[in-house]
Coordinates of C-alpha atoms in Angstrom, one line a residue:
M23 CA -3.6 12.4 5.0
R24 CA -7.1 12.2 6.5
Y25 CA -10.2 11.0 4.7
Q26 CA -13.8 10.8 5.9
G27 CA -16.9 9.0 4.6
N28 CA -19.1 5.9 4.8
L29 CA -17.5 2.5 4.4
H30 CA -18.4 0.2 1.5
K31 CA -16.7 -3.0 0.5
M32 CA -13.3 -2.6 -1.0
L33 CA -13.0 -2.6 -4.8
T34 CA -10.6 -5.2 -6.2
E35 CA -8.8 -6.0 -9.4
A36 CA -7.3 -9.4 -10.2
T37 CA -3.7 -8.2 -10.6
S38 CA -0.7 -9.9 -9.0
P39 CA -0.9 -9.2 -6.2
V40 CA -4.6 -8.2 -6.1
S41 CA -5.2 -4.5 -6.2
Y42 CA -7.4 -2.9 -3.5
H43 CA -9.2 0.4 -3.6
L44 CA -11.5 2.0 -1.0
E45 CA -14.0 4.7 -2.0
L46 CA -14.3 7.1 0.9
G47 CA -15.7 10.6 0.9
G48 CA -15.7 10.8 -2.9
Q49 CA -12.1 9.7 -3.3
Q50 CA -10.7 6.3 -4.3
L51 CA -7.8 5.3 -2.2
A52 CA -5.2 2.8 -3.5
L53 CA -4.6 0.7 -0.4
N54 CA -1.8 -1.4 -1.8
E55 CA 0.4 1.7 -1.6
W56 CA -0.3 2.0 2.2
L57 CA 1.4 -1.3 3.1
G58 CA 4.0 -0.8 5.8
Q59 CA 2.4 2.5 6.9
P60 CA 0.6 3.2 10.2
I61 CA -3.1 3.8 9.7
R62 CA -5.9 5.0 12.0
I63 CA -9.6 4.3 11.6
E64 CA -12.2 6.1 13.8
Y65 CA -15.9 5.3 13.8
L66 CA -17.8 8.6 14.0
Q67 CA -20.9 7.1 15.6
Q68 CA -23.2 7.3 12.6
I69 CA -24.4 4.6 10.2
Q70 CA -26.2 5.2 6.8
C71 CA -28.0 2.4 5.0
I72 CA -25.9 1.4 2.0
H73 CA -29.2 1.0 0.0
C74 CA -31.4 4.0 0.8
G75 CA -29.1 6.3 2.7
R76 CA -31.3 6.4 5.8
V77 CA -29.4 7.1 9.1
T78 CA -29.9 4.0 11.3
R79 CA -28.8 3.1 14.8
K80 CA -28.0 -0.5 13.9
S81 CA -26.7 -2.1 10.8
F82 CA -28.3 -5.3 9.4
S83 CA -26.7 -7.7 6.9
Q84 CA -23.5 -5.7 6.5
G85 CA -24.9 -2.2 6.0
Y86 CA -28.7 -2.1 5.6
C87 CA -31.3 -0.3 7.8
Y88 CA -34.1 -2.5 9.2
P89 CA -36.8 -1.6 6.7
C90 CA -34.4 -2.4 3.8
F91 CA -33.3 -5.6 5.5
R92 CA -37.0 -6.6 5.9
D93 CA -38.2 -5.6 2.4
L94 CA -35.3 -6.1 -0.1
A95 CA -35.0 -9.3 -2.0
Q96 CA -31.2 -9.0 -1.7
C97 CA -31.5 -9.4 2.0
D98 CA -33.8 -12.4 1.9
L99 CA -32.8 -15.8 3.4
C100 CA -32.5 -17.3 -0.1
I101 CA -29.5 -15.1 -0.8
M102 CA -27.5 -17.0 1.8
S103 CA -29.4 -20.3 1.0
P104 CA -30.3 -20.2 -2.7
E105 CA -31.7 -23.7 -2.6
K106 CA -34.6 -22.0 -0.6
C107 CA -35.5 -19.7 -3.5
H108 CA -39.3 -19.1 -3.6
F109 CA -39.5 -17.1 -6.8
H110 CA -41.4 -19.9 -8.5
L111 CA -44.0 -19.8 -5.7
G112 CA -44.8 -16.1 -6.5
T113 CA -43.6 -14.9 -3.1
C114 CA -40.4 -13.1 -4.1
R115 CA -40.0 -9.7 -2.4
E116 CA -38.9 -8.0 -5.6
P117 CA -39.6 -10.0 -8.8
D118 CA -37.9 -7.5 -11.1
W119 CA -34.7 -7.6 -9.0
A120 CA -34.8 -11.3 -9.0
Q121 CA -35.1 -11.4 -12.8
S122 CA -31.9 -9.3 -13.2
H123 CA -29.9 -11.0 -10.4
C124 CA -31.2 -14.5 -9.8
M125 CA -32.6 -15.6 -13.2
R126 CA -29.2 -15.2 -14.8
P127 CA -26.4 -17.7 -15.4
H128 CA -24.6 -18.8 -12.3
I129 CA -21.2 -20.5 -11.8
I130 CA -20.6 -23.3 -9.3
Y131 CA -17.0 -23.4 -8.3
L132 CA -14.4 -25.0 -6.1
A133 CA -12.1 -22.6 -4.2
N134 CA -9.2 -23.0 -1.9
T135 CA -9.5 -20.5 0.9
S136 CA -8.5 -22.4 4.1
G137 CA -9.0 -25.7 2.3
V138 CA -11.5 -26.8 -0.4
K139 CA -14.9 -25.1 -0.4
I140 CA -17.8 -25.2 -2.8
G141 CA -19.5 -21.9 -3.8
I142 CA -21.7 -20.2 -6.4
T143 CA -21.8 -16.8 -7.9
R144 CA -23.2 -14.9 -10.8
E145 CA -21.1 -15.4 -13.9
N146 CA -20.2 -11.7 -14.0
Q147 CA -18.9 -11.8 -10.4
I148 CA -15.9 -13.9 -11.3
P149 CA -13.2 -13.4 -10.0
T150 CA -14.5 -10.7 -7.6
R151 CA -16.3 -13.3 -5.5
W152 CA -13.1 -15.4 -5.1
I153 CA -11.1 -12.4 -4.1
D154 CA -13.7 -11.3 -1.5
Q155 CA -13.4 -14.8 0.1
G156 CA -9.6 -14.7 0.2
A157 CA -9.2 -17.7 -2.2
V158 CA -5.7 -18.5 -3.4
Q159 CA -7.0 -21.0 -6.0
A160 CA -10.4 -21.3 -7.8
L161 CA -11.9 -23.4 -10.5
P162 CA -15.3 -23.0 -12.2
I163 CA -16.8 -26.4 -12.5
L164 CA -20.4 -26.0 -13.7
R165 CA -22.7 -23.3 -15.3
V166 CA -26.4 -23.3 -14.8
S167 CA -29.2 -21.0 -16.0
K168 CA -30.3 -19.6 -12.7
R169 CA -29.4 -19.2 -9.0
Y170 CA -32.0 -21.7 -7.7
H171 CA -30.4 -24.5 -9.7
A172 CA -27.0 -23.4 -8.6
G173 CA -28.2 -23.6 -5.0
L174 CA -29.6 -27.0 -5.3
I175 CA -26.4 -28.4 -6.8
E176 CA -24.3 -26.6 -4.2
H177 CA -26.4 -28.2 -1.5
A178 CA -25.7 -31.6 -3.0
F179 CA -22.0 -30.9 -3.1
K180 CA -22.1 -29.8 0.6
Q181 CA -22.6 -33.5 1.5
H182 CA -19.1 -34.1 0.3
V183 CA -17.1 -30.8 0.6
S184 CA -17.5 -27.8 2.9
D185 CA -19.0 -24.5 1.9
R186 CA -17.3 -22.7 4.8
T187 CA -14.0 -20.9 5.2
N188 CA -11.9 -21.0 8.4
W189 CA -11.4 -17.2 8.2
R190 CA -8.6 -17.2 10.8
N191 CA -6.5 -19.7 8.8
M192 CA -7.4 -17.8 5.6
L193 CA -6.0 -14.6 7.2
K194 CA -2.9 -16.5 8.5
N195 CA -2.4 -17.7 4.9
L196 CA -2.2 -21.3 6.2
V197 CA -3.3 -22.8 2.9
D198 CA -1.8 -25.7 1.1
E199 CA -1.9 -26.0 -2.7
I200 CA -4.8 -28.3 -3.8
D201 CA -5.6 -30.0 -7.1
L202 CA -9.1 -28.6 -7.5
Y203 CA -9.7 -30.4 -10.8
Q204 CA -8.9 -33.8 -9.1
V205 CA -11.4 -32.9 -6.3
F206 CA -14.1 -32.2 -9.0
E207 CA -13.3 -35.4 -10.8
T208 CA -13.7 -37.4 -7.5
I209 CA -16.8 -35.7 -6.2
W210 CA -18.9 -34.8 -9.3
P211 CA -19.9 -38.4 -10.1
L212 CA -21.2 -38.8 -6.5
V213 CA -23.1 -35.6 -6.7
K214 CA -24.5 -36.2 -10.1
A215 CA -26.0 -39.5 -9.0
E216 CA -28.0 -37.6 -6.4
L217 CA -29.4 -34.9 -8.7
D218 CA -32.7 -34.8 -10.5
S219 CA -32.5 -35.1 -14.3
D220 CA -33.5 -31.4 -14.9
L221 CA -30.6 -30.2 -12.9
I222 CA -28.2 -32.5 -14.7
E223 CA -29.5 -31.3 -18.0
D224 CA -29.1 -27.7 -17.0
A225 CA -25.5 -28.1 -15.7
E226 CA -22.8 -27.4 -18.3
E227 CA -19.5 -28.8 -17.2
L228 CA -16.7 -26.2 -17.2
A229 CA -13.9 -27.8 -15.2
K230 CA -10.6 -28.2 -17.0
P231 CA -7.2 -29.1 -15.4
D232 CA -5.4 -26.2 -17.0
E233 CA -7.9 -23.4 -16.2
M234 CA -7.5 -23.0 -12.5
T235 CA -7.1 -19.4 -11.3
T236 CA -4.4 -18.6 -8.7
L237 CA -4.5 -15.4 -6.7
D238 CA -2.0 -13.7 -4.4
Y239 CA -2.6 -10.8 -2.1
P240 CA -0.6 -7.7 -1.1
A241 CA 1.3 -8.7 2.1
L242 CA 4.5 -7.9 4.0
R243 CA 3.6 -10.6 6.5
Y244 CA 0.6 -12.5 7.7
P245 CA -0.4 -12.8 11.4
V246 CA 0.5 -15.7 13.6
K247 CA -2.5 -15.0 15.8
V248 CA -5.7 -13.3 14.6
N249 CA -7.3 -10.6 16.8
S250 CA -10.4 -9.1 15.2
F251 CA -11.3 -5.4 15.8
N252 CA -15.0 -4.5 16.5
L253 CA -15.9 -0.9 15.8
D254 CA -19.0 -1.1 17.9
K255 CA -16.9 -1.8 20.9
Q256 CA -13.7 0.0 20.0
A257 CA -14.3 3.1 18.0
Q258 CA -10.6 3.7 17.2
V259 CA -8.3 1.3 15.5
E260 CA -4.6 2.0 15.0
G261 CA -1.8 -0.1 13.6
K262 CA 0.6 -0.7 10.8
L263 CA -1.0 -2.1 7.6
E264 CA 0.8 -5.4 6.9
A265 CA -1.5 -7.2 4.4
I266 CA -4.9 -7.1 2.7
K267 CA -6.8 -10.3 2.0
G268 CA -10.5 -11.0 1.3
Q269 CA -12.2 -7.9 2.6
Y270 CA -9.9 -7.6 5.6
L271 CA -7.2 -5.0 6.4
I272 CA -4.5 -6.9 8.4
L273 CA -2.7 -4.7 10.8
D274 CA 0.2 -5.6 13.0
N275 CA -2.1 -5.7 16.1
G276 CA -5.4 -7.0 14.6
V277 CA -7.7 -7.3 11.6
I278 CA -10.8 -5.5 10.5
N279 CA -13.4 -6.7 8.1
I280 CA -14.3 -3.6 6.0
R281 CA -17.4 -5.2 4.5
K282 CA -18.9 -5.9 7.9
Y283 CA -19.0 -2.2 8.6
G284 CA -20.8 -1.1 5.4
G285 CA -22.4 2.3 5.9
Y286 CA -20.4 3.2 9.0
L287 CA -19.1 6.8 8.9
V288 CA -15.4 6.8 9.6
S289 CA -12.3 8.9 9.4
L290 CA -9.2 7.2 8.0
E291 CA -5.7 8.5 8.3
S292 CA -2.4 7.3 7.0
A293 CA 1.1 8.5 7.4

């Protein structure tokens, strides 16, 4: 079968294993059913902004045209570095958008992706955020009233634990089981001692030893060596689908990050 349309991040459901769907050309494709089958992806040399639909020669921030990248609050630096939020200074690009996305409860969590990492997400994005990162374990540890506070607390945690994922090891599934609750118990007192009183007052503790989420992914096998496909340099990608993890399709000859190519017009074929 052959499908055609603009790529968007894969939709997920926290089943065991995680269920993946890709919306393409008005159809929703159940990708788990494609494991073990040869697939072919061809980039058709057109990109449409995932926000406004404008045709653009270059994609910014995983699928935006330059005007949207420049003007949208969701593309601002503070989305990647929430401790740099400037809403309170009156300089937010889109105050209404910020009210609905940033001035909402956020969860600070520990996850095991390629080792322990600290992260934050809106409360309604759990467990989607963990799946998109390829986490095999995750534990909510704190709830705060807004993204800015989550960013400040995450920044303090980063002095003791990474906020990064070794994506190659994540895709190889080289991940040992970790007691995330014990990590929280060890690090939280150190972080707490560094925080202002208003942050401590806003932080509701959530961590419990018996409430860790575990996730597994659809896989026949994981790669020993990771080769990443780049649609801008190689317009056609072919191989047998062997696993899906995070936002990656893992083929027998390389991996492709679907989210990275948001807005790219492609054709997709499976046996």
